[in-house]
XYZ file of C-alpha atoms in Angstrom:
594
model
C 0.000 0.000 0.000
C 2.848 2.664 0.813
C 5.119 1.674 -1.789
C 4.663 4.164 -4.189
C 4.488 6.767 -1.578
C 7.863 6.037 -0.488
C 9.250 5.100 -3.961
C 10.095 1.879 -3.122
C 10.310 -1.354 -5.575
C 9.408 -3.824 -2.982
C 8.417 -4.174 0.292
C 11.595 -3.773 2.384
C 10.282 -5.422 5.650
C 8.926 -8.586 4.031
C 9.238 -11.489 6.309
C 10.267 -14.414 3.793
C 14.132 -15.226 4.592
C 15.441 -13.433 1.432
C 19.165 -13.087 1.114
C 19.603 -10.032 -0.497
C 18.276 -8.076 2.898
C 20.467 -9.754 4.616
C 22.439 -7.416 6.966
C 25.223 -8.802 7.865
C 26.402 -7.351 11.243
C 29.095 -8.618 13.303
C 27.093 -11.649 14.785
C 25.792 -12.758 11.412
C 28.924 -12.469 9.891
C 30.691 -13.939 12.324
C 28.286 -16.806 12.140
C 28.493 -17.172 8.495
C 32.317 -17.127 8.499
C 32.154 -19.941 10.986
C 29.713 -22.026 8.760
C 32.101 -21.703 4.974
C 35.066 -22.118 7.863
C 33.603 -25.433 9.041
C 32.291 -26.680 5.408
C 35.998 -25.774 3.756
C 37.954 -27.659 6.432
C 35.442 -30.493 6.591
C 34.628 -30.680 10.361
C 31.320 -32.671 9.896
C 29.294 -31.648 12.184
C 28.440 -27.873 12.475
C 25.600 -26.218 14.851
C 24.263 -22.829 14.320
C 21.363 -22.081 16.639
C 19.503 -18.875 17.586
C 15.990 -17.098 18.774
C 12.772 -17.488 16.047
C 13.368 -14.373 14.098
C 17.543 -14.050 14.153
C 17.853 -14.360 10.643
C 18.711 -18.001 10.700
C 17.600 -19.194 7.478
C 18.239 -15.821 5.996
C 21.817 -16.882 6.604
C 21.530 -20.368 5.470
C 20.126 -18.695 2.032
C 23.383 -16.613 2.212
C 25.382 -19.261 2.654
C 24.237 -21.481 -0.290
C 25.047 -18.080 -2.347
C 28.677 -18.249 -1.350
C 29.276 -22.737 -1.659
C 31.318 -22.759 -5.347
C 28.164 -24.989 -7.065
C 30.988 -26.827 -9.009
C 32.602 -28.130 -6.519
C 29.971 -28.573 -3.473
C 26.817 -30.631 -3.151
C 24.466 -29.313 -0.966
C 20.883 -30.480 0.194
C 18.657 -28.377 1.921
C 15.991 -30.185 4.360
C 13.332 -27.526 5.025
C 11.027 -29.529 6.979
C 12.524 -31.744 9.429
C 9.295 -33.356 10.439
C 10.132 -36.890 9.226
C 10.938 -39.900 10.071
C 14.369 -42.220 9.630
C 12.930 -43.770 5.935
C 11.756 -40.233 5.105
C 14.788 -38.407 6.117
C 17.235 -40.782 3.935
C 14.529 -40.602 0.656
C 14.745 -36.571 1.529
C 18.719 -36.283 1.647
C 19.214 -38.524 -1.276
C 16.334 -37.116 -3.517
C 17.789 -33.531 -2.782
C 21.636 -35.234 -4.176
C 19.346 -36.493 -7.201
C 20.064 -39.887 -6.315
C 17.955 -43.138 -6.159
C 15.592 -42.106 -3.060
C 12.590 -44.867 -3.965
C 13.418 -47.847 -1.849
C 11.687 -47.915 1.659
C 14.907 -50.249 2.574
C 16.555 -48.289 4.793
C 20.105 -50.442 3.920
C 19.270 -49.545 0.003
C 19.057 -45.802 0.892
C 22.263 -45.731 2.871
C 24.418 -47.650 0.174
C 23.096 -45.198 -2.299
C 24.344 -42.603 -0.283
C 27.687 -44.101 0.781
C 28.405 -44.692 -3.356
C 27.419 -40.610 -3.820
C 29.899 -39.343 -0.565
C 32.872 -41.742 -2.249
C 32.224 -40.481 -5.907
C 32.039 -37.031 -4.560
C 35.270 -37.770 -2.667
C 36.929 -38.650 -5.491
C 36.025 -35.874 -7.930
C 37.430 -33.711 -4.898
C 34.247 -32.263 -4.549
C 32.732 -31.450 -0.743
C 29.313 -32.481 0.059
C 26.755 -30.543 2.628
C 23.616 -31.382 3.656
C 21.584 -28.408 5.966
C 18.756 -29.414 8.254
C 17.097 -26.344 9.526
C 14.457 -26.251 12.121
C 16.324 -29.460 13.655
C 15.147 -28.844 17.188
C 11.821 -30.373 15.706
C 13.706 -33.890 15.038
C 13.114 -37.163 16.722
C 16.323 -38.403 18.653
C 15.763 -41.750 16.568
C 16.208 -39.368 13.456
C 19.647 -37.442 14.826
C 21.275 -40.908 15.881
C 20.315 -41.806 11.548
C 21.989 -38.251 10.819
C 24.819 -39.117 13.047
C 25.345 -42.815 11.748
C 25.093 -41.005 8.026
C 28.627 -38.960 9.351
C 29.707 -42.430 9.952
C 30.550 -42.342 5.995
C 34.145 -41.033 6.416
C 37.870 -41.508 4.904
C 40.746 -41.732 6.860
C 41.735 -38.201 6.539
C 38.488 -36.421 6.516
C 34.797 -36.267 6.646
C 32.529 -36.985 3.237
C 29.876 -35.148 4.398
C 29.680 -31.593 6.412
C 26.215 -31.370 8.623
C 24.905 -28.328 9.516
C 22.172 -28.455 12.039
C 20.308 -25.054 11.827
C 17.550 -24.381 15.321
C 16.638 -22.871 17.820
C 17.804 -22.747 21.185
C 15.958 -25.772 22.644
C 18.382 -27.106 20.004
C 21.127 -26.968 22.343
C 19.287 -28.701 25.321
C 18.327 -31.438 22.886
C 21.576 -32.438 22.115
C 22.677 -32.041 25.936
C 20.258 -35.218 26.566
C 22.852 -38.447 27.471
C 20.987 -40.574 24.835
C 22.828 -37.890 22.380
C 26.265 -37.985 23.728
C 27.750 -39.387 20.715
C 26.611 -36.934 17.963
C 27.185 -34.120 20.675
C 30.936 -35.222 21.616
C 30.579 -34.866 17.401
C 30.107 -30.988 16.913
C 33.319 -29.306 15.908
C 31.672 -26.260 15.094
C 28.742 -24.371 17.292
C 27.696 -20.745 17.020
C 24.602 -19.207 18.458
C 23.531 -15.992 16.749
C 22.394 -13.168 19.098
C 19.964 -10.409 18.393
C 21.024 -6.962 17.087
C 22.164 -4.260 19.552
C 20.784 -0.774 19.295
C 23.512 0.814 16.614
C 23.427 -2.440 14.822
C 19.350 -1.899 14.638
C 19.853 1.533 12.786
C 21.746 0.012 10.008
C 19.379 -2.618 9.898
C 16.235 -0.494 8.542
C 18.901 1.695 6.516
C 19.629 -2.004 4.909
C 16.785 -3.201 3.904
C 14.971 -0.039 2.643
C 18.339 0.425 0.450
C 18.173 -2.891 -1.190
C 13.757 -2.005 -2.006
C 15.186 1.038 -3.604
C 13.702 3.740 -1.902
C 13.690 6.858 -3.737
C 12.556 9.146 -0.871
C 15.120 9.925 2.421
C 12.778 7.904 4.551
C 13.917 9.764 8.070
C 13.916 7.461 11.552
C 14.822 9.764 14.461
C 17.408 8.750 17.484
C 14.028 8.178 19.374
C 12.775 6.045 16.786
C 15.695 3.774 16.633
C 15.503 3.694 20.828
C 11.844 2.802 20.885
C 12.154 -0.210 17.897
C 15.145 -1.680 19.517
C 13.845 -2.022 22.999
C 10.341 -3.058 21.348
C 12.051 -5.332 19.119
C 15.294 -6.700 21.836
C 16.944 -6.839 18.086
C 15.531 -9.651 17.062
C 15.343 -8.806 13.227
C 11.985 -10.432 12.241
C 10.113 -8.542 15.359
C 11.847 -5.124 13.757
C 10.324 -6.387 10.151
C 7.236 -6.017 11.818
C 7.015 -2.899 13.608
C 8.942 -1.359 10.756
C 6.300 -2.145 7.945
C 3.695 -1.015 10.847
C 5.809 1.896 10.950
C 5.329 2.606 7.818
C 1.943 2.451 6.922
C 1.227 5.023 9.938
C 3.303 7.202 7.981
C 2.174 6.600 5.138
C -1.432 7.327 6.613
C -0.424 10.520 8.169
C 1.749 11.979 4.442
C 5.249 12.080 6.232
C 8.115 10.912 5.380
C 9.392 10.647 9.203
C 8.954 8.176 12.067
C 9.532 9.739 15.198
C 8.527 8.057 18.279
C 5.205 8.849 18.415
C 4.633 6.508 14.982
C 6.962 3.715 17.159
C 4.657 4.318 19.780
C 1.038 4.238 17.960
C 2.951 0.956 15.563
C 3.897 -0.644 18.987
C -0.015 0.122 20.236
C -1.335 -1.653 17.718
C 1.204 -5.167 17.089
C 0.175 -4.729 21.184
C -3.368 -4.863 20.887
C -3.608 -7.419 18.132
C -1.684 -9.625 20.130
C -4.242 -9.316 23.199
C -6.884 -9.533 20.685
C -5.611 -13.279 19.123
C -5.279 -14.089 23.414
C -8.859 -13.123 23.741
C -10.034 -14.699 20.953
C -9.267 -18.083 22.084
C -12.009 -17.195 24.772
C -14.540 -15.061 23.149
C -14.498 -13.486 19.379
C -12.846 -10.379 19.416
C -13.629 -7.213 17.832
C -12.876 -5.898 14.581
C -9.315 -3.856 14.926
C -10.071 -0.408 14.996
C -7.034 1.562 14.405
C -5.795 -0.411 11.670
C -9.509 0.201 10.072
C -8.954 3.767 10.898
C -5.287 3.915 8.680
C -7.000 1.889 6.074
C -9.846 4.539 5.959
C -7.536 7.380 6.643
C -5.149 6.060 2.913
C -8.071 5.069 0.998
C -9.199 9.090 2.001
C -5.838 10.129 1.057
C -5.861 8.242 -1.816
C -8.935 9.929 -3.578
C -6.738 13.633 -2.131
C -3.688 12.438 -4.046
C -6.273 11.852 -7.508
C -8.253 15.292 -6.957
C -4.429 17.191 -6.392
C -3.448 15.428 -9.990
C -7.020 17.438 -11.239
C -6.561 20.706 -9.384
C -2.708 20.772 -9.622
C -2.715 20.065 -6.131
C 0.945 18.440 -5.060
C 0.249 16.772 -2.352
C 2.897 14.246 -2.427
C 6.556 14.460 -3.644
C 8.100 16.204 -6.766
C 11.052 14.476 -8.678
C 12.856 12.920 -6.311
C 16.751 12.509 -8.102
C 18.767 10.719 -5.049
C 18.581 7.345 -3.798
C 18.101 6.706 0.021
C 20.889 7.642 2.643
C 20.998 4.159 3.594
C 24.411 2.301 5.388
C 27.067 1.602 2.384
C 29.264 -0.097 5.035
C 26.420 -2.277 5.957
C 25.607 -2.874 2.928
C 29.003 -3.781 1.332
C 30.218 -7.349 3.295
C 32.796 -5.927 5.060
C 35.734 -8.524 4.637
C 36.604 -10.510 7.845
C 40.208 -10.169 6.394
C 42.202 -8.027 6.896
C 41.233 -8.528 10.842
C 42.652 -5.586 11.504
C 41.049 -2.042 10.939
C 43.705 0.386 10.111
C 43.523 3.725 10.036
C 45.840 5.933 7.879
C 46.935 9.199 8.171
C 47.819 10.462 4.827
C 50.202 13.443 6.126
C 52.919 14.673 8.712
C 52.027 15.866 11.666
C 52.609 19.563 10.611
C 52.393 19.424 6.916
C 53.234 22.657 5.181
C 50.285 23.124 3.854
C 47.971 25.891 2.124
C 44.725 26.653 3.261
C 42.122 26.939 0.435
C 38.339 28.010 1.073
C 35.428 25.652 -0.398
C 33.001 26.345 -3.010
C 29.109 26.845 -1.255
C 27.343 24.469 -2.623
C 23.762 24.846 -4.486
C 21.256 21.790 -3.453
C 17.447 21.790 -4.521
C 15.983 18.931 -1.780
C 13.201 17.484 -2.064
C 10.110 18.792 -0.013
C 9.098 16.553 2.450
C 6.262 16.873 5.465
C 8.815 16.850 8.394
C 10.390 18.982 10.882
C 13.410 17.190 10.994
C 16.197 19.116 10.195
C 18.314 17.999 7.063
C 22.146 18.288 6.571
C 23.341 19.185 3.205
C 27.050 20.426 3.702
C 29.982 18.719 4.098
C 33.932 19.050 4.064
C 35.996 15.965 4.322
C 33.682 13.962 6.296
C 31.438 10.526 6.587
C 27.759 10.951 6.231
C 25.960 8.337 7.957
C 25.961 5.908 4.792
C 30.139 6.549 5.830
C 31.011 8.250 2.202
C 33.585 10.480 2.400
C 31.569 14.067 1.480
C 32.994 16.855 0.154
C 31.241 19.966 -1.395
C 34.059 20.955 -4.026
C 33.831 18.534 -6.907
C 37.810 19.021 -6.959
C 37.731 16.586 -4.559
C 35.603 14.294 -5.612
C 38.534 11.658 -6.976
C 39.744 11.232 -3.739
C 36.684 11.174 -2.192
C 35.848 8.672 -3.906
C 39.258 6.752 -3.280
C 38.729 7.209 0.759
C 34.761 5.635 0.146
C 36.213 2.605 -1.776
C 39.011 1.669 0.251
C 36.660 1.989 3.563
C 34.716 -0.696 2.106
C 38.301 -2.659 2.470
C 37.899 -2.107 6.044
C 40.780 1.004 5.980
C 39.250 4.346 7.336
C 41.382 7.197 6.192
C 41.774 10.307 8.930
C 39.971 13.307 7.090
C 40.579 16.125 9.669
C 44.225 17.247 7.796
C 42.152 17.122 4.398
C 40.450 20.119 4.952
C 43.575 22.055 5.037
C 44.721 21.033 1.642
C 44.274 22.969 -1.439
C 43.207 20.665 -5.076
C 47.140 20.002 -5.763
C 47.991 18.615 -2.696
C 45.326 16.505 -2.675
C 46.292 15.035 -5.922
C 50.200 14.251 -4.656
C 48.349 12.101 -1.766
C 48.497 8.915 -4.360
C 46.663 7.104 -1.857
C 45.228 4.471 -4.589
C 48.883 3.053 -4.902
C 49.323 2.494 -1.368
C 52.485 0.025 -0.615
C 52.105 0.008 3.308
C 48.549 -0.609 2.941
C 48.714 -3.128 0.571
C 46.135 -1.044 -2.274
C 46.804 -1.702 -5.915
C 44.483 -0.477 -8.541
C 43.410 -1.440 -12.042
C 42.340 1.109 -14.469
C 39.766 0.371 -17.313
C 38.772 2.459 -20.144
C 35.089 3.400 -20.553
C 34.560 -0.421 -20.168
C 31.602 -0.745 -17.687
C 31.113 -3.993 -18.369
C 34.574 -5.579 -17.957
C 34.699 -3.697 -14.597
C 31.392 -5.145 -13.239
C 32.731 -8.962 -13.927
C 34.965 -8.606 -11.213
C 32.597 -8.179 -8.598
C 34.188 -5.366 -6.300
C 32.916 -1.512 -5.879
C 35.096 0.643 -8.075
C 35.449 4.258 -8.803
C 34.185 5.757 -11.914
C 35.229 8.842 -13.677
C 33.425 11.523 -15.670
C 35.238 13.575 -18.233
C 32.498 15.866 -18.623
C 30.313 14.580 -15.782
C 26.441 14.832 -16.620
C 24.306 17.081 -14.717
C 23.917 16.126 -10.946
C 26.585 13.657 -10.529
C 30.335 14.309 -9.546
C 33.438 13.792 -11.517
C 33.925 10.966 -9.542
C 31.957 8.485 -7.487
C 32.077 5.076 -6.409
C 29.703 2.222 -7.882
C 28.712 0.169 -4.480
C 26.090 -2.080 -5.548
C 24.425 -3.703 -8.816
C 21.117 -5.254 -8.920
C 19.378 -5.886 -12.474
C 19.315 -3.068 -14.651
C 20.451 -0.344 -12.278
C 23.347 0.474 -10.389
C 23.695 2.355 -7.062
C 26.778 5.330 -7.021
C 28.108 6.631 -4.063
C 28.598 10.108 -5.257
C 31.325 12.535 -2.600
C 29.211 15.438 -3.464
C 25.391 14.418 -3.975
C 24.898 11.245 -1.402
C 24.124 8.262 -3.218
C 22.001 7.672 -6.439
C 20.391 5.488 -8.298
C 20.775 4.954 -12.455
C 20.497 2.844 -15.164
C 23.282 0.458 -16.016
C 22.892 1.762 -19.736
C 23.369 5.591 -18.906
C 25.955 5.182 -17.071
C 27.813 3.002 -20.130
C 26.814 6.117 -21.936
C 28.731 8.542 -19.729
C 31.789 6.786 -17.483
C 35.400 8.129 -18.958
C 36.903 5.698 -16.576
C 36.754 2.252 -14.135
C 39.205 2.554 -11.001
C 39.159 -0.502 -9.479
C 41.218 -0.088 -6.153
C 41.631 -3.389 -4.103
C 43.810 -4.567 -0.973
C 46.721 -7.069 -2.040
C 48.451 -7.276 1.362
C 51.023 -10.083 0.054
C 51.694 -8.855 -3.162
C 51.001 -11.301 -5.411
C 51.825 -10.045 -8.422
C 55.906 -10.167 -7.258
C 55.458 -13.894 -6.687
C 58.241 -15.947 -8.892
C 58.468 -19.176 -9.417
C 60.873 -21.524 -7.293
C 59.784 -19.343 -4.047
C 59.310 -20.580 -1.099
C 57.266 -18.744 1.644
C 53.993 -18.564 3.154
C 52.098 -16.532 0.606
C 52.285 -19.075 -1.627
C 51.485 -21.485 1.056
C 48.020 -19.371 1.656
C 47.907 -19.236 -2.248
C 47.981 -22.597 -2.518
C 45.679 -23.603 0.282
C 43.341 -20.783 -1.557
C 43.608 -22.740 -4.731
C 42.938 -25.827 -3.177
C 39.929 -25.407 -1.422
C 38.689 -24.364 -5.178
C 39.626 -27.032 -6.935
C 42.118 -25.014 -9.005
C 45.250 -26.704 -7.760
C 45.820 -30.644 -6.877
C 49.163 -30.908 -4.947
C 49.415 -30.197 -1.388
C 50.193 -26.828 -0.064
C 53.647 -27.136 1.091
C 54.597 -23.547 0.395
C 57.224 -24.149 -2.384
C 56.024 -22.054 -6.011
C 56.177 -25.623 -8.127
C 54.705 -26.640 -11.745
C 51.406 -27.869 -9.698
C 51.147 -24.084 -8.529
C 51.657 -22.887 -12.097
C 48.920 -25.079 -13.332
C 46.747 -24.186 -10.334
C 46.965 -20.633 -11.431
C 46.398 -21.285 -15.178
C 43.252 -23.313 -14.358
C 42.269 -19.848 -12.130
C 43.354 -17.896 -14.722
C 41.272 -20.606 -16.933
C 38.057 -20.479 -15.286
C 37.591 -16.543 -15.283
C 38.623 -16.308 -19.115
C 42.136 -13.885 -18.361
C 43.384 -14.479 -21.964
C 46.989 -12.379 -21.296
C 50.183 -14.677 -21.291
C 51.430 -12.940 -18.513
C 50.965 -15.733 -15.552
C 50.524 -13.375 -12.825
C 49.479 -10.213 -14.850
C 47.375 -7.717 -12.792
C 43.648 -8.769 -13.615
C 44.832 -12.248 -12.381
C 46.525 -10.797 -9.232
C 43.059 -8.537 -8.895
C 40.930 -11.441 -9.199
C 43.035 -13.564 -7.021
C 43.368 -11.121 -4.148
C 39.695 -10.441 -3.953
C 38.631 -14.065 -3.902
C 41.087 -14.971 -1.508
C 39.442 -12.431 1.035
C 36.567 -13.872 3.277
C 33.307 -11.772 2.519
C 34.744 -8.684 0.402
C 32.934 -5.983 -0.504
C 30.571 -6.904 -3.509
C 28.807 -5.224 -6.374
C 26.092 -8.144 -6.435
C 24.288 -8.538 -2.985
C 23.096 -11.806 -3.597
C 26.770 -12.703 -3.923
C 27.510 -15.381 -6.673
C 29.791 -18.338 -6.886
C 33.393 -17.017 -6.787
């Protein structure tokens, strides 16, 4: 109902487990780095448990996304209501493998024959039960005699048993000793906490596209976390309630007295479903009133089109201030957060004043006060703003390698005139590890490596920056991060029309691209263990840069079509730095086989 009103392209507070909305805070990725950890060594048995609502199966959907299809088998089991006959047919129809017999013996040999063909191909195999606090113990001692079905050196199958928390208890019973003394891997995801919440709602309305700056005060954000304990599917709710008040009363802001009248209601049909257990209970009459109160508003909005009345918006250019940083995976690696202070301590520099600049917002019903200005500084979607579009190339270099987990100090900035910016060369960064790759009007080529990258403008269309940082891909359009004007939304086909450049900065700590054959050191030992885990290279990672390292490379090289005959060129070294970092920054949220 309020989706054209706030210019959105879906609903953003949808409950289904979709993996694009995912927000992956600390917890979840945590919890998801733990899962690929546990598959890629081959541990077996893996637990992730957590409330109803934590975004459980929202992070299973994720983590399917990120299993390399070619070389891992996976079967999902949605509905873990079955029994021992049911469960085997299940796994082994899932692995598209003979699942007919009722012979419990005839189901397990079929399986056995898959694991050991599997094996041998080098491929892994994973099979996710979710909702497994629901399963019978006779059905978790079958899973656990299934991991029976193992090699001498590792496991042929990786488990994953998704629940909730009486998950844990379950397996604490002694008749479950065995397949508990089993778990190498257990993480339990906890809710949000209150900053985490913010980023949340900026999240998800990002990803639905919203054209209007949908505005949650501090209050707000108070009122839905302690309403909510951040637990994300209770904040779905009260969000989208949220939302429709607003939508009733033509504002674009929820302050907390839309919290507190979304609360009253999710309250009172709660008590209502209680009493009706007893008695029938009465028709809801708020939520009658808001659905009175839009279809009113409704008819308003068609009689302003007649009169020339605007009652609503007026060409809305910008895309939502929503959280970049959680938005882009931040990668787990580098651990580290560095922060880098581009000059001396008392650098002689010249002062230089800043151009004012000229904005036309867009009118919204709200008292909230906007900001517009900046100099050198993070707005709260943590892109380096700057009001002179002198600026905006390094801008645009401190937004893209803050995605890389590296914030850049911007207080000595402001002192520095257009020149001395330029000397900075902080996109060639040897203590930091950056590299970059420049590309020639090739949009295309740029977006096939999966990473936010700067574009340039040699005579930059009206309302965007000479430079600006493309963050995100989805379809048809692409979302910039511009330094000057926040972030926007355009088509993937006028912006082919207008990019000069591609700048694609990226973090190659070890250098890759000075590796030589014959060396022996741990880079190539993390190379080859990178390789590996692929399927790219077949020896074992000893460290030493051999002929089965060259051909794991070539088959890399092979596999993302890099036609130069250069064996470590710099699109290979790009492509192989990236992928060996856990959860980088992406341009495709719903994150693709790497």
């Amino acid at each position: 109902m309020y989706r054209k009103f706030f210019g959105l392209s879906e609903d953003p507070f949808n409950l289904t487990p979709d993996s694009r909305f995912l927000y992956l805070s600390q917890k979840h990725r945590e919890a998801l780095a733990n899962l690929i950890y546990g598959i890629q060594e081959r541990k077996g048995f893996i637990t992730l448990t957590g409330e109803i609502g934590s975004g459980k199966t929202t992070l299973c959907r994720a983590l399917v996304n990120e299993l390399d299809a070619q070389t891992t088998k996976l079967a999902l089991i949605l509905n873990p209501c079955l029994n021992e006959i049911e469960l085997l047919q299940t796994i082994n129809e899932d692995f598209g493998i003979a699942a007919e017999s009722h012979s419990k013996r005839d189901l397990i040999k079929a399986l056995n024959q898959f694991l050991l063909d599997e094996s041998a191909a080098d491929h892994n195999v994973v099979l996710i039960i979710d909702e497994a606090q629901n399963l019978a113990i006779e059905v978790l001692e079958q899973i656990r005699m299934i991991s029976n079905i193992e090699t001498e050196t590792h496991k042929l199958i990786q488990i994953i048993l998704m629940g909730q928390p009486e998950l844990i208890d379950m397996l604490a019973r002694p008749e479950l000793e065995q397949l508990n003394q089993r778990i190498s891997v257990r993480y339990h995801i906890y809710p949000l906490d209150e900053a985490d919440v913010a980023y949340y709602i900026r999240h998800r309305l990002f990803i639905a596209k919203a054209q209007i700056d949908i505005e949650f005060t501090p209050e707000a954000f108070s009122l839905i976390y302690k309403f909510s304990g951040g637990v994300p599917r209770k904040i779905n709710v009260l969000c989208d309630r949220c939302l429709l008040a607003a939508y009733a009363k033509v504002t674009y802001a929820i302050d907390d007295s839309i919290v507190r009248e979304a609360i009253r209601e999710i309250e009172g049909e709660q008590a209502r479903q209680t009493a009706s257990k007893k008695k029938p209970a009465a028709p809801p009459v708020k939520i009658t009133n808001i659905l009175a109160i839009a279809a009113i508003l409704t008819l308003f909005i068609f009689a302003g089109v007649v009169l020339g009345i605007n009652l609503a918006r007026k060409g809305i250019q910008s895309a939502p201030e929503s959280d970049i940083a959680a938005l882009q995976e931040k990668p787990s690696e580098p651990s580290y957060k560095e922060v880098w202070n581009p000059m001396p301590s008392n650098p002689n520099v010249s002062a230089t004043g800043s151009a004012t600049p000229t904005f036309t917002p867009a009118p919204t019903p709200t008292k909230i006060p906007h900001r517009y200005y900046f100099d050198w500084e993070y707005d709260k979607n943590n892109i380096c703003r700057v009001n002179n579009p002198q600026f905006a190339y390094m801008a645009a270099i401190i937004t893209c390698v803050r995605l890389w987990n590296i914030e850049v100090e911007l207080e000595k900035f402001k002192k520095l005139d257009a020149a001395a910016v330029a000397r900075l060369n902080l996109e060639e960064n040897e203590e930091l590890g950056l590299k970059k790759l420049v590309i020639d009007k090739d949009l295309i080529s740029a977006i096939r490596y999966d990473v936010p990258f700067i574009v340039t403008f040699a005579s930059p269309p009206k309302g965007f920056s000479p430079a600006a940082v493309l963050t995100r891909v989805e379809g048809i359009s692409c979302t910039i991060a511009d330094p000057v004007n926040g972030l926007k939304t355009v088509s993937r086909s006028e912006l082919m029309e207008k990019i000069s450049q591609c700048v694609i900065i990226y973090f190659d700590k070890m250098n890759l691209g000075a590796m030589l054959k014959g060396e022996e050191s741990e880079r190539v030992k993390k190379l080859q263990e990178f390789l590996k885990t692929k399927g790219y290279f077949r020896g074992e990672p000893l460290g030493t840069f051999d002929a089965a390292t060259e051909t794991g490379i070539k088959n890399f090289r092979r596999y993302y079509k890099i036609e130069s005959l250069t064996l470590l060129d710099p699109e290979t070294v790009l492509m192989l730095s990236t992928r060996m970092v856990t959860l980088r920054p992406r341009l495709y949220s719903s994150g693709g086989q790497d």
